[in-house]
XYZ file of C-alpha atoms in Angstrom:
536
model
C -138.706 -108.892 -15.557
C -139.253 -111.427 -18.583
C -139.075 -110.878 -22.108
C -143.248 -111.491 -22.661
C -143.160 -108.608 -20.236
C -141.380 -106.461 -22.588
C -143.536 -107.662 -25.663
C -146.709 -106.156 -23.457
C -144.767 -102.955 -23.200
C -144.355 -102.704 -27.109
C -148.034 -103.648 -27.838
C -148.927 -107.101 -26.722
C -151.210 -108.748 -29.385
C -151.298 -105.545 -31.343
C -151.634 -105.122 -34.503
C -148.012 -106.329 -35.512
C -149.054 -109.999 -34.050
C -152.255 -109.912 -36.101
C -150.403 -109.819 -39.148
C -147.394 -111.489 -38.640
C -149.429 -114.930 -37.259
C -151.969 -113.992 -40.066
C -149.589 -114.222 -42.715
C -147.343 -117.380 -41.258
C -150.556 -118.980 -40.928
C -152.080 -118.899 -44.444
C -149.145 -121.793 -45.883
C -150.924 -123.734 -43.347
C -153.784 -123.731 -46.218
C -151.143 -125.618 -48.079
C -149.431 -127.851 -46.189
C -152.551 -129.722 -45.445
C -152.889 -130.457 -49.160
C -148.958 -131.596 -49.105
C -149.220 -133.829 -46.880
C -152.811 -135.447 -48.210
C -151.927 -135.020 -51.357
C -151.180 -138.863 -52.171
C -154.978 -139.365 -51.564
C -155.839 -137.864 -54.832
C -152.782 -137.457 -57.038
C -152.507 -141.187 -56.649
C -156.074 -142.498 -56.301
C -156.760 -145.868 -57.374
C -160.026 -145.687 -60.187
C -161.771 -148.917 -61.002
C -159.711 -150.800 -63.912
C -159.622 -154.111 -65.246
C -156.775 -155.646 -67.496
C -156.293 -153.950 -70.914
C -157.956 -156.567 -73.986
C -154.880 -157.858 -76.150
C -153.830 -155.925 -78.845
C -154.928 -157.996 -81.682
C -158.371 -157.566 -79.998
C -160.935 -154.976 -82.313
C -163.348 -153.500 -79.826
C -163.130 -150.159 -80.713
C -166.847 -150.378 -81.730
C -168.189 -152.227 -78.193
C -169.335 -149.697 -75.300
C -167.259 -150.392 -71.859
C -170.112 -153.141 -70.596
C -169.461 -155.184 -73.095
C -165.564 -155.019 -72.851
C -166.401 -155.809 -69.018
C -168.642 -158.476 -70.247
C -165.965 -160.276 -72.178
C -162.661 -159.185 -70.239
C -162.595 -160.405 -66.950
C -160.452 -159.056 -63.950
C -159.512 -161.479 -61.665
C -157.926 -161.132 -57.959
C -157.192 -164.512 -56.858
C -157.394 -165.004 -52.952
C -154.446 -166.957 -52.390
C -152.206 -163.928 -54.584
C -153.840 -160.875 -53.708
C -151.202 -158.575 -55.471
C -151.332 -160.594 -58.680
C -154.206 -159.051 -61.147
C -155.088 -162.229 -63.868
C -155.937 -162.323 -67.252
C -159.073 -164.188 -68.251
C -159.320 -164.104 -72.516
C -162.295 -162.583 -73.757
C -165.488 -164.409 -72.969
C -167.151 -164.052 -76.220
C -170.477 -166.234 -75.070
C -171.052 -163.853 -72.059
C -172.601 -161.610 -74.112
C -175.246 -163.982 -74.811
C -178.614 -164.172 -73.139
C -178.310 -166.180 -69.532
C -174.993 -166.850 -70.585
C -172.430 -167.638 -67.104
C -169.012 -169.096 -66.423
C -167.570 -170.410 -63.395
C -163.851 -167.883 -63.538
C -162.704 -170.324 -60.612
C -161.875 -172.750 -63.643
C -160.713 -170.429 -66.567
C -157.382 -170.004 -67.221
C -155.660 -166.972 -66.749
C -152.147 -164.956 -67.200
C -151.158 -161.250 -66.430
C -152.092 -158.641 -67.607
C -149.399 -158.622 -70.227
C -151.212 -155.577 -72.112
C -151.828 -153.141 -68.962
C -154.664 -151.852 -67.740
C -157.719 -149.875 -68.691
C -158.689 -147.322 -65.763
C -162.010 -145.778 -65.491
C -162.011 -141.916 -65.203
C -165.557 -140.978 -64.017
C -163.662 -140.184 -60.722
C -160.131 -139.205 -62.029
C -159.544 -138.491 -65.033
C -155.433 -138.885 -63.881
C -153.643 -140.095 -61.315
C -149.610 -141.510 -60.648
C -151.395 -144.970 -60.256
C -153.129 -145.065 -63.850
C -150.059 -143.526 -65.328
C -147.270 -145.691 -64.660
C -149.505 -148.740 -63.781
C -149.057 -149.113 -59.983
C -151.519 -151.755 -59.916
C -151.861 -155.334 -58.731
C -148.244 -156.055 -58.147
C -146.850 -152.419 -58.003
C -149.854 -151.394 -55.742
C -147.900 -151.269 -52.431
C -145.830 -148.185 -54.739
C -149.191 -146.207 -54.294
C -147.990 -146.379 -50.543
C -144.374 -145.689 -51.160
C -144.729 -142.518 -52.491
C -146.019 -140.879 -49.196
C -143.649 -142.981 -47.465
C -141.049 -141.317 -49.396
C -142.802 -137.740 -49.072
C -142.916 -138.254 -45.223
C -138.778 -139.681 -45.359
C -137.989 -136.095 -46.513
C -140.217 -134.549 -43.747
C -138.361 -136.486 -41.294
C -134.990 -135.466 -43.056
C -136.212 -131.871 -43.123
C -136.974 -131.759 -39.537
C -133.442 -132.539 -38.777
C -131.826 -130.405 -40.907
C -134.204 -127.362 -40.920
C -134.531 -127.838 -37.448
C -130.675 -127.501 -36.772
C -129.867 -124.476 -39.390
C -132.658 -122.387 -37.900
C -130.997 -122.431 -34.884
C -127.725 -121.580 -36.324
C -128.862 -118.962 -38.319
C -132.548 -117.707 -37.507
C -136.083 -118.789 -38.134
C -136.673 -116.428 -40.870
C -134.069 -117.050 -43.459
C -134.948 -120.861 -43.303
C -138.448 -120.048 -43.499
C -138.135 -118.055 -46.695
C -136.134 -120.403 -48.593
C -138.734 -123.551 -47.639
C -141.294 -121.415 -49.200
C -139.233 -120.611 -52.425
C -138.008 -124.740 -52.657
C -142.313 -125.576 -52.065
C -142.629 -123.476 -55.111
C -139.835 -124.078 -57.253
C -139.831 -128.513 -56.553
C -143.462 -128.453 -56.178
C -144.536 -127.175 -59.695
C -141.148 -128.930 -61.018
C -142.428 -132.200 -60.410
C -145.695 -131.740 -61.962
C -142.945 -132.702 -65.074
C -142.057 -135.860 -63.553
C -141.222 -138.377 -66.682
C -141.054 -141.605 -64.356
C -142.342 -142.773 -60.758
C -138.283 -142.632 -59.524
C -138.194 -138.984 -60.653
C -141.667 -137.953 -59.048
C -140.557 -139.450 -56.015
C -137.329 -137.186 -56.052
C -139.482 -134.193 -55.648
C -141.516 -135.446 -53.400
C -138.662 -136.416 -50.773
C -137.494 -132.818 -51.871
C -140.476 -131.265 -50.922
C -141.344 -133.282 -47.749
C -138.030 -131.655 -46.399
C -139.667 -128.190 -47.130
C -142.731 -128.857 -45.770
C -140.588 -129.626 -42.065
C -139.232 -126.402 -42.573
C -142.312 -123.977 -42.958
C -144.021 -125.711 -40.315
C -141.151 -125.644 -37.478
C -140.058 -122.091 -38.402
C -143.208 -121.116 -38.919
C -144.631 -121.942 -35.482
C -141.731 -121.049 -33.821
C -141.021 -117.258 -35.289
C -145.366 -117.231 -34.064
C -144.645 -118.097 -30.836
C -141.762 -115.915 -30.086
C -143.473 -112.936 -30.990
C -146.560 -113.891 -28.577
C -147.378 -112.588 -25.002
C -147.756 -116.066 -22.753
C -151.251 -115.260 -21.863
C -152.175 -115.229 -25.662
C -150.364 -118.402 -26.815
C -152.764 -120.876 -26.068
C -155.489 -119.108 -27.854
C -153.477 -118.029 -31.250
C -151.888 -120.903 -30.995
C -154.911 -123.004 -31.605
C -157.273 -120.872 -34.155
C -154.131 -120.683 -36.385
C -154.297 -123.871 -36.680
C -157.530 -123.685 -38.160
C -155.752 -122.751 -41.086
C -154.578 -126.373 -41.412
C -158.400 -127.806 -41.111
C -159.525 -125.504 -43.548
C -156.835 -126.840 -46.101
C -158.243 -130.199 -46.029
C -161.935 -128.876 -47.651
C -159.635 -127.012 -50.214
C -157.890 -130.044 -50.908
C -161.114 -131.824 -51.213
C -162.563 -129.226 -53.743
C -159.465 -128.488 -55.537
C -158.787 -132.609 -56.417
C -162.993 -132.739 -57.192
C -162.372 -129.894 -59.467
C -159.590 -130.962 -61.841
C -159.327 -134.522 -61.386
C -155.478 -134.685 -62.967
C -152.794 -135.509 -60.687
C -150.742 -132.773 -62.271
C -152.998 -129.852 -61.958
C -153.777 -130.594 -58.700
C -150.018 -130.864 -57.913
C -149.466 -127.557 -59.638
C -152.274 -125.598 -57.113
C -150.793 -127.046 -54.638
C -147.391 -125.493 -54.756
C -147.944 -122.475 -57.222
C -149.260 -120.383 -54.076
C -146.232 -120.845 -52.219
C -144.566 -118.264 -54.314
C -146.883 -115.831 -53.000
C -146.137 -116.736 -49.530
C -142.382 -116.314 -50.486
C -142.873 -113.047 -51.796
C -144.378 -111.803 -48.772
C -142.573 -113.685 -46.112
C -139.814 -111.028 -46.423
C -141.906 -108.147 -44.566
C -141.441 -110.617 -40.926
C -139.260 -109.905 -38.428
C -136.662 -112.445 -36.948
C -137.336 -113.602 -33.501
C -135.926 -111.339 -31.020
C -135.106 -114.139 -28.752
C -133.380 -115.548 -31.178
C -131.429 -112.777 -32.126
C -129.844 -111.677 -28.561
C -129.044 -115.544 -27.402
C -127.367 -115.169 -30.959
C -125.550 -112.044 -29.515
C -127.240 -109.741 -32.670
C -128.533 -107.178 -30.045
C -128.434 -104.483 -31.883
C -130.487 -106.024 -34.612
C -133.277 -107.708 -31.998
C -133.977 -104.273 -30.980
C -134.492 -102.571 -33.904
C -137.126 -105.106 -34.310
C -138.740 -104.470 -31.516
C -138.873 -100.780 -32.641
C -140.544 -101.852 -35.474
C -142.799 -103.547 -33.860
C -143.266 -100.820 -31.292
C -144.002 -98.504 -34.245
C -146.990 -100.933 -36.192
C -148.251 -101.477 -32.790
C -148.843 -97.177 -32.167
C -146.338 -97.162 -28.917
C -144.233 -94.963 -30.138
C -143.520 -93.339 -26.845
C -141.645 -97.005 -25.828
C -139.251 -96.617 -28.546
C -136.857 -94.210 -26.466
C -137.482 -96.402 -23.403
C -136.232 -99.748 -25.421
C -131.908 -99.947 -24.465
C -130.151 -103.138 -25.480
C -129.280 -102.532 -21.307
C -133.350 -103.150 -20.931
C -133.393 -105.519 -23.469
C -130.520 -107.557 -21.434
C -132.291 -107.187 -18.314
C -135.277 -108.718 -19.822
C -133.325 -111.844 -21.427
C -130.940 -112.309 -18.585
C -131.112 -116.149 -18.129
C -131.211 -116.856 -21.864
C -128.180 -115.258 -22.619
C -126.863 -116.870 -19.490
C -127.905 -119.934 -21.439
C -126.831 -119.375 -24.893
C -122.994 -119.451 -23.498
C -123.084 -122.669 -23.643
C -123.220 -124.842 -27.683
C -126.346 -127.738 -27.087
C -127.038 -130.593 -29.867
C -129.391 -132.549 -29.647
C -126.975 -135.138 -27.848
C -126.457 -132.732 -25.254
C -130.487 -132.075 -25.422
C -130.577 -135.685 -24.332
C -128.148 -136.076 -21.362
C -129.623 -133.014 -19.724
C -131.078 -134.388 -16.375
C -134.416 -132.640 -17.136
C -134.645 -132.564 -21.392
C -134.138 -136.483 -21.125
C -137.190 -136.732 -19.692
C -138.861 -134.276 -21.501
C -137.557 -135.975 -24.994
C -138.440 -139.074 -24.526
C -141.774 -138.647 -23.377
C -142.475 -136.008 -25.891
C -141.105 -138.617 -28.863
C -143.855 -141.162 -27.789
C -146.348 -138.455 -27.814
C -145.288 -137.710 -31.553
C -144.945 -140.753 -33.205
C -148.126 -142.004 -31.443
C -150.211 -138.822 -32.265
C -148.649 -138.613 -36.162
C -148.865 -142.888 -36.196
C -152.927 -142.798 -36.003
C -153.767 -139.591 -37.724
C -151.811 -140.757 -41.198
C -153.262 -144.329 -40.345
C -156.851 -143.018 -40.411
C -156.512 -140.209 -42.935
C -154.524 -141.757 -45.832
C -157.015 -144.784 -46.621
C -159.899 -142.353 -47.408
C -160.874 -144.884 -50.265
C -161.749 -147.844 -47.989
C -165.288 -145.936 -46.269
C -167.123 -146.798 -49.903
C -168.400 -143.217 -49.967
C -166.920 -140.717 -52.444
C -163.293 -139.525 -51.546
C -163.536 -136.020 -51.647
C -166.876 -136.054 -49.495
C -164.714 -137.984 -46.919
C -162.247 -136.019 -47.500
C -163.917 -132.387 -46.338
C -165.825 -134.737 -43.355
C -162.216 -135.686 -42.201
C -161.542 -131.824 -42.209
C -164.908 -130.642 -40.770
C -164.067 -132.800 -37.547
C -161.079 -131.039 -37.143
C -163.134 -127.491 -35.981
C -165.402 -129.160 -32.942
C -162.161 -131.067 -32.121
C -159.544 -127.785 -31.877
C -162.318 -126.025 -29.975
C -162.782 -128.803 -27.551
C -158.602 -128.584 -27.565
C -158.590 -124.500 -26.758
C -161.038 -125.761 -23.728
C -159.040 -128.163 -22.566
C -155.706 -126.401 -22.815
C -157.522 -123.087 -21.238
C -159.173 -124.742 -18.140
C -157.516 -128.023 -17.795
C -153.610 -127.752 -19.107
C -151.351 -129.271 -21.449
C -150.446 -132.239 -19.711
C -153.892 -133.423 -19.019
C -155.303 -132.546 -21.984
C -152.494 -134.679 -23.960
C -153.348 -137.478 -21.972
C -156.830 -137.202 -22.163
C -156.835 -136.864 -26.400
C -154.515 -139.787 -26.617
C -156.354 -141.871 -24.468
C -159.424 -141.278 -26.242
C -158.824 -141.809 -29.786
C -157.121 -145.300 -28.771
C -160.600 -146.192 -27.007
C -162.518 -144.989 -29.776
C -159.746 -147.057 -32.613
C -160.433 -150.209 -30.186
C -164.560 -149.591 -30.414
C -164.339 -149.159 -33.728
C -162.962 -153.138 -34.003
C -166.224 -154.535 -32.991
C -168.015 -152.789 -35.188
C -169.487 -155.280 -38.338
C -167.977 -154.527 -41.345
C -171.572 -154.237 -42.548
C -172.363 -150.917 -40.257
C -170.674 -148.944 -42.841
C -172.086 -145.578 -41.215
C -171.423 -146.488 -37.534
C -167.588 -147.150 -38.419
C -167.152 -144.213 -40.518
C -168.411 -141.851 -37.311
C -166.260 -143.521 -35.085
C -163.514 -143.273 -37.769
C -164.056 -139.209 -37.867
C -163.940 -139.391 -33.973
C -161.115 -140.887 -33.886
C -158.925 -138.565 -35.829
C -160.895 -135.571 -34.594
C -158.641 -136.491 -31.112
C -155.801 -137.391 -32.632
C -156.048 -133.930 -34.024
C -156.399 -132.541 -31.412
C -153.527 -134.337 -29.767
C -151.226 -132.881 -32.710
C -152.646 -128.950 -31.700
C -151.970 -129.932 -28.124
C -148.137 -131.355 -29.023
C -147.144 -128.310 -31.423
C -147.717 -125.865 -28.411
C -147.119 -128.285 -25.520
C -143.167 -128.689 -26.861
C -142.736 -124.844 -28.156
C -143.235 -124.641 -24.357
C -141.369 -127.382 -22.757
C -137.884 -126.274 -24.804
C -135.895 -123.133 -24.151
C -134.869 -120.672 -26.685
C -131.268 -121.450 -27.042
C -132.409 -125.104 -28.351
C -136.574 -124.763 -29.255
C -135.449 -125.930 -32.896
C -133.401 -128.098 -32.246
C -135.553 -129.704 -29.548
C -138.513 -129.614 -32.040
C -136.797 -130.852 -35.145
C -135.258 -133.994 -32.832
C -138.927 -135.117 -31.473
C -140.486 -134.099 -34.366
C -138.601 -136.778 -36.156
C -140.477 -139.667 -34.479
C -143.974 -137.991 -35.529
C -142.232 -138.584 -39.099
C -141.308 -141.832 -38.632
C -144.784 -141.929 -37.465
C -146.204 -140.953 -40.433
C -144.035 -143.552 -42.047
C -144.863 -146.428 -40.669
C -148.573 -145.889 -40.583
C -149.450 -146.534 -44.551
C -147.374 -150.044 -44.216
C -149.206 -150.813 -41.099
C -152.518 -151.051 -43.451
C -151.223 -153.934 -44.959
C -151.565 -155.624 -42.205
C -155.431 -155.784 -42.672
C -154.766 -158.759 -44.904
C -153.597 -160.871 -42.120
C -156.353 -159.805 -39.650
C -158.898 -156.847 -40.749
C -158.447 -155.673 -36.621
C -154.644 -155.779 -36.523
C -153.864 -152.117 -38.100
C -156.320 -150.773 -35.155
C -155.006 -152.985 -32.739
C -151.761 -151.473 -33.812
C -152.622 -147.345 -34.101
C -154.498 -147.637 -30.508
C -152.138 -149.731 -28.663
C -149.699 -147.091 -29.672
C -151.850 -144.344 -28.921
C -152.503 -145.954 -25.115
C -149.250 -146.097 -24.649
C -148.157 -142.363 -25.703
C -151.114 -140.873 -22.958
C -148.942 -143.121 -20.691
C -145.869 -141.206 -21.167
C -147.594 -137.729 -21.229
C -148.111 -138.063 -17.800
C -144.472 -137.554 -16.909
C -144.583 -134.397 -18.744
C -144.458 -131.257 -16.436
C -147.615 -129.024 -16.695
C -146.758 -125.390 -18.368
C -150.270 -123.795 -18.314
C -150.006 -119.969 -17.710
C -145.865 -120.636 -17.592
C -143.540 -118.338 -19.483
C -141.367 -119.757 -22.209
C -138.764 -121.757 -20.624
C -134.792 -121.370 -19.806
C -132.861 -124.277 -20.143
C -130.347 -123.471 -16.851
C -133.696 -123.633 -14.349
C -135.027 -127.039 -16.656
C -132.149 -128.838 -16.127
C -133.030 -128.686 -11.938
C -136.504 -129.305 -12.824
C -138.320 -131.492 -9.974
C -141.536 -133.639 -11.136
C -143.554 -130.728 -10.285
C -143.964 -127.393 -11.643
C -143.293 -125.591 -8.633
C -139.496 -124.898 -8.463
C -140.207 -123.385 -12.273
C -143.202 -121.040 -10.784
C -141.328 -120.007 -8.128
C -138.209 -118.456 -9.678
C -140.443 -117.082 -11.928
C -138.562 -117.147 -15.046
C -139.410 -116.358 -19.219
């Protein structure tokens, strides 16, 4: 007998597992505009170098300053903005200069930032312009440091003590840093709560998918697993309309991370993973949540049937398993999680490396941002359907492969493309990360199912940590398109070819119960030792 047998007995998908993966879900609304949130609260609006002081033209319309105040970019200093001093002839009739031969300085007075698009952003505020652009950048690199940092810690703790507790308190530190930083006096400071935050963000979405999964039936994993992460799609429209709507970085931070009280004030009604709670030797408690759940479910009759010596019986190998104390060093040197680990960090950092790559330069298409923005989430719903397909019919391991491999040949296609083909590039652009999102639905469930129990969190938390550094890397990587426009793609899909390489070594777990960590560790390169013993 296997513990998803005894989660049929108390109801299956009843109506407990409607509402507990309904309400874990819904922060996924949210954590879609965390992390593309540095699209908007630090856009870059059109601006041109502030006129000196001692210059009246309080009485001139914005043309005419344009006429007479020049912006320059040379070519050979591309992060150095120039000063040309007011052109006072331009504004005659067939009036022209050649700027090639003006003399210029910095813009010693700042900058004057157009706001037909936003009216506010972290870039027009403290100036991260010309030479302070590549900040812009370092502010989700920073963000995405303290989801790496989160991972591991969050990760870790959960497993120490429970997926709920750590859950609740990411929400609560969401809310709490979140609307704090909408205060932010300086860049340094904002960037405090945004490494603050990033670590949050790692823990609502590891707990969060793991305290769903535990409480699922195998058969129904696959299924749940992918429509609730629709929830994350549909984020990145609300993002889109929110940021079109108010147009200030700080009111758009502040409905961004207000709601997460909400979710903190509800998140106390879940239960704590069962699993969890008898590897943990808590028993006693894991079956007075199973009562419960018994109860909202309407099986009452079970509830006299439900023994912690049934319970046992059911979770045999994974107490068996929990004797023994794994890190994630130990995680490593295990014959059979080696494999798994390292395969699984390629498949992260690959999958994370192109989806940030293509989704945080929204601004380069030409088109409006927030219409790109709500295109980049509308591909999301054909691609997680096409996922829930190929994870149904086909399996995990093929369709990993299969995802990776395609968004690298559609990155590559997308290199030969003229610049001028604005329309053909932007498709293959939403093609792109429509697989690379699907790669990231595949992943999440893919490696709840490859680790056991006793170390799931752990496991995730450690792997997850390359589709951080992942995330990381990818806004420096567009830098690179001022050596060679191609090289950033050239980068993303070699990356991406060689992550659907690795996935191939990954054992297939389609229609497998959740694994134990004593029959992984004999794990042959087939599946059919693990279907044979039959385990949960």
């Amino acid at each position: 007998m296997a513990f998803s047998d005894l989660l049929e007995e108390v109801g299956g998908f009843g109506r407990y597992q409607w509402l507990h993966v309904t309400l874990i879900s819904l922060p996924g609304l949210m954590m879609a505009s965390q992390n593309l949130l540095n699209n908007f609260v630090s856009g870059i609006p059109a601006h041109h170098c502030s006129l000196p002081a001692n210059q009246s033209l309080l009485n001139l319309s914005l043309y005419t300053q344009r006429c007479v105040n020049v912006n320059v970019l040379k070519a050979e200093a591309p992060n150095v903005c120039l000063f040309v001093k007011p052109q006072w002839h331009l504004l005659t009739t067939n009036s022209s200069a050649n700027i090639s031969e003006l003399q210029t300085e910095g813009c010693v007075d700042g900058w004057t930032f157009d706001q037909s698009e936003f009216i506010s952003t972290t870039v027009s505020e403290w100036g991260l312009v010309c030479s302070l652009r590549p900040l812009k950048q370092m502010i989700q690199t920073i963000y995405m440091g303290g989801v790496l940092t989160g991972a591991i810690i969050y990760g870790s703790l959960s497993d120490r003590f429970g997926r709920r507790i750590v859950l609740i308190w990411s929400y609560l530190q969401i809310g709490v840093l979140g609307c704090s930083s909408v205060l932010s006096s300086s860049f340094s400071v904002y960037c405090i709560f945004r490494f603050l935050n990033g670590m949050a963000v790692s823990g609502v979405i590891l707990n969060g998918f793991s305290l769903k999964v535990e409480w699922i039936p195998t058969k129904t994993r696959t299924v749940v697993g992918t429509l609730s992460s629709f929830f994350f799609t549909f984020g990145q429209m609300i993002l889109a309309g929110l940021a079109y709507w108010l147009k200030d970085w700080r009111m758009l931070q502040l409905s961004v991370s207000a709601p997460h009280f909400l979710f903190f004030a509800y998140s106390w009604w879940y239960s704590e993973s069962a699993r969890w709670l008898v590897v943990n030797r808590r028993s006693e408690d894991a079956l007075k949540s199973l009562h419960r759940v018994a109860r909202i479910n309407g099986k009452p009759e079970v509830i006299n049937k439900l023994t912690v010596e049934v319970l046992h019986s059911h979770m045999r190998k994974e107490i068996e398993s929990s004797q023994s104390s794994f890190s994630a060093i130990d995680l490593m040197r295990t014959r059979g999680m080696r494999r798994i680990s390292i395969c699984l960090i390629a498949v992260w950092f690959s999958t994370s490396f192109a989806y940030y790559g293509l989704a945080m330069d929204l601004q380069k298409f030409g088109v409006s941002i927030y219409l790109m923005q709500v295109i980049f989430g509308a591909v999301d719903i054909p691609a997680k359907l096409l996922a829930l397909g190929l994870l149904s019919y086909l399996g995990r391991r093929v369709s990993q492969v299969s995802c990776l491999f395609l968004s690298a040949v559609i990155i590559f296609a997308n290199i030969f493309v003229p610049p001028d083909m604005q329309t053909l590039r932007t498709t293959l652009a939403c093609l792109g990360k429509a697989f690379t999102s699907a790669s990231f639905t595949t992943v999440y469930l893919y490696t709840g199912e490859l680790y056991p129990t006793v170390i799931r969190q752990t496991g995730m938390g450690f792997v997850s940590t390359m589709s951080r550094l992942g995330s990381m890397a990818a806004p420096a990587v567009l830098i690179l398109d001022e050596v060679w426009p191609a090289l950033p793609s050239i980068v993303y899909g070699g990356a991406a070819v060689l992550a659907s390489g690795f996935a191939c070594f990954l054992p297939e777990t389609l229609n497998i119960p959740l694994a134990k960590l004593v029959d992984w560790e004999k794990l042959p390169a087939t599946m059919v030792t693990v279907q044979n013993k039959n385990i949960d």
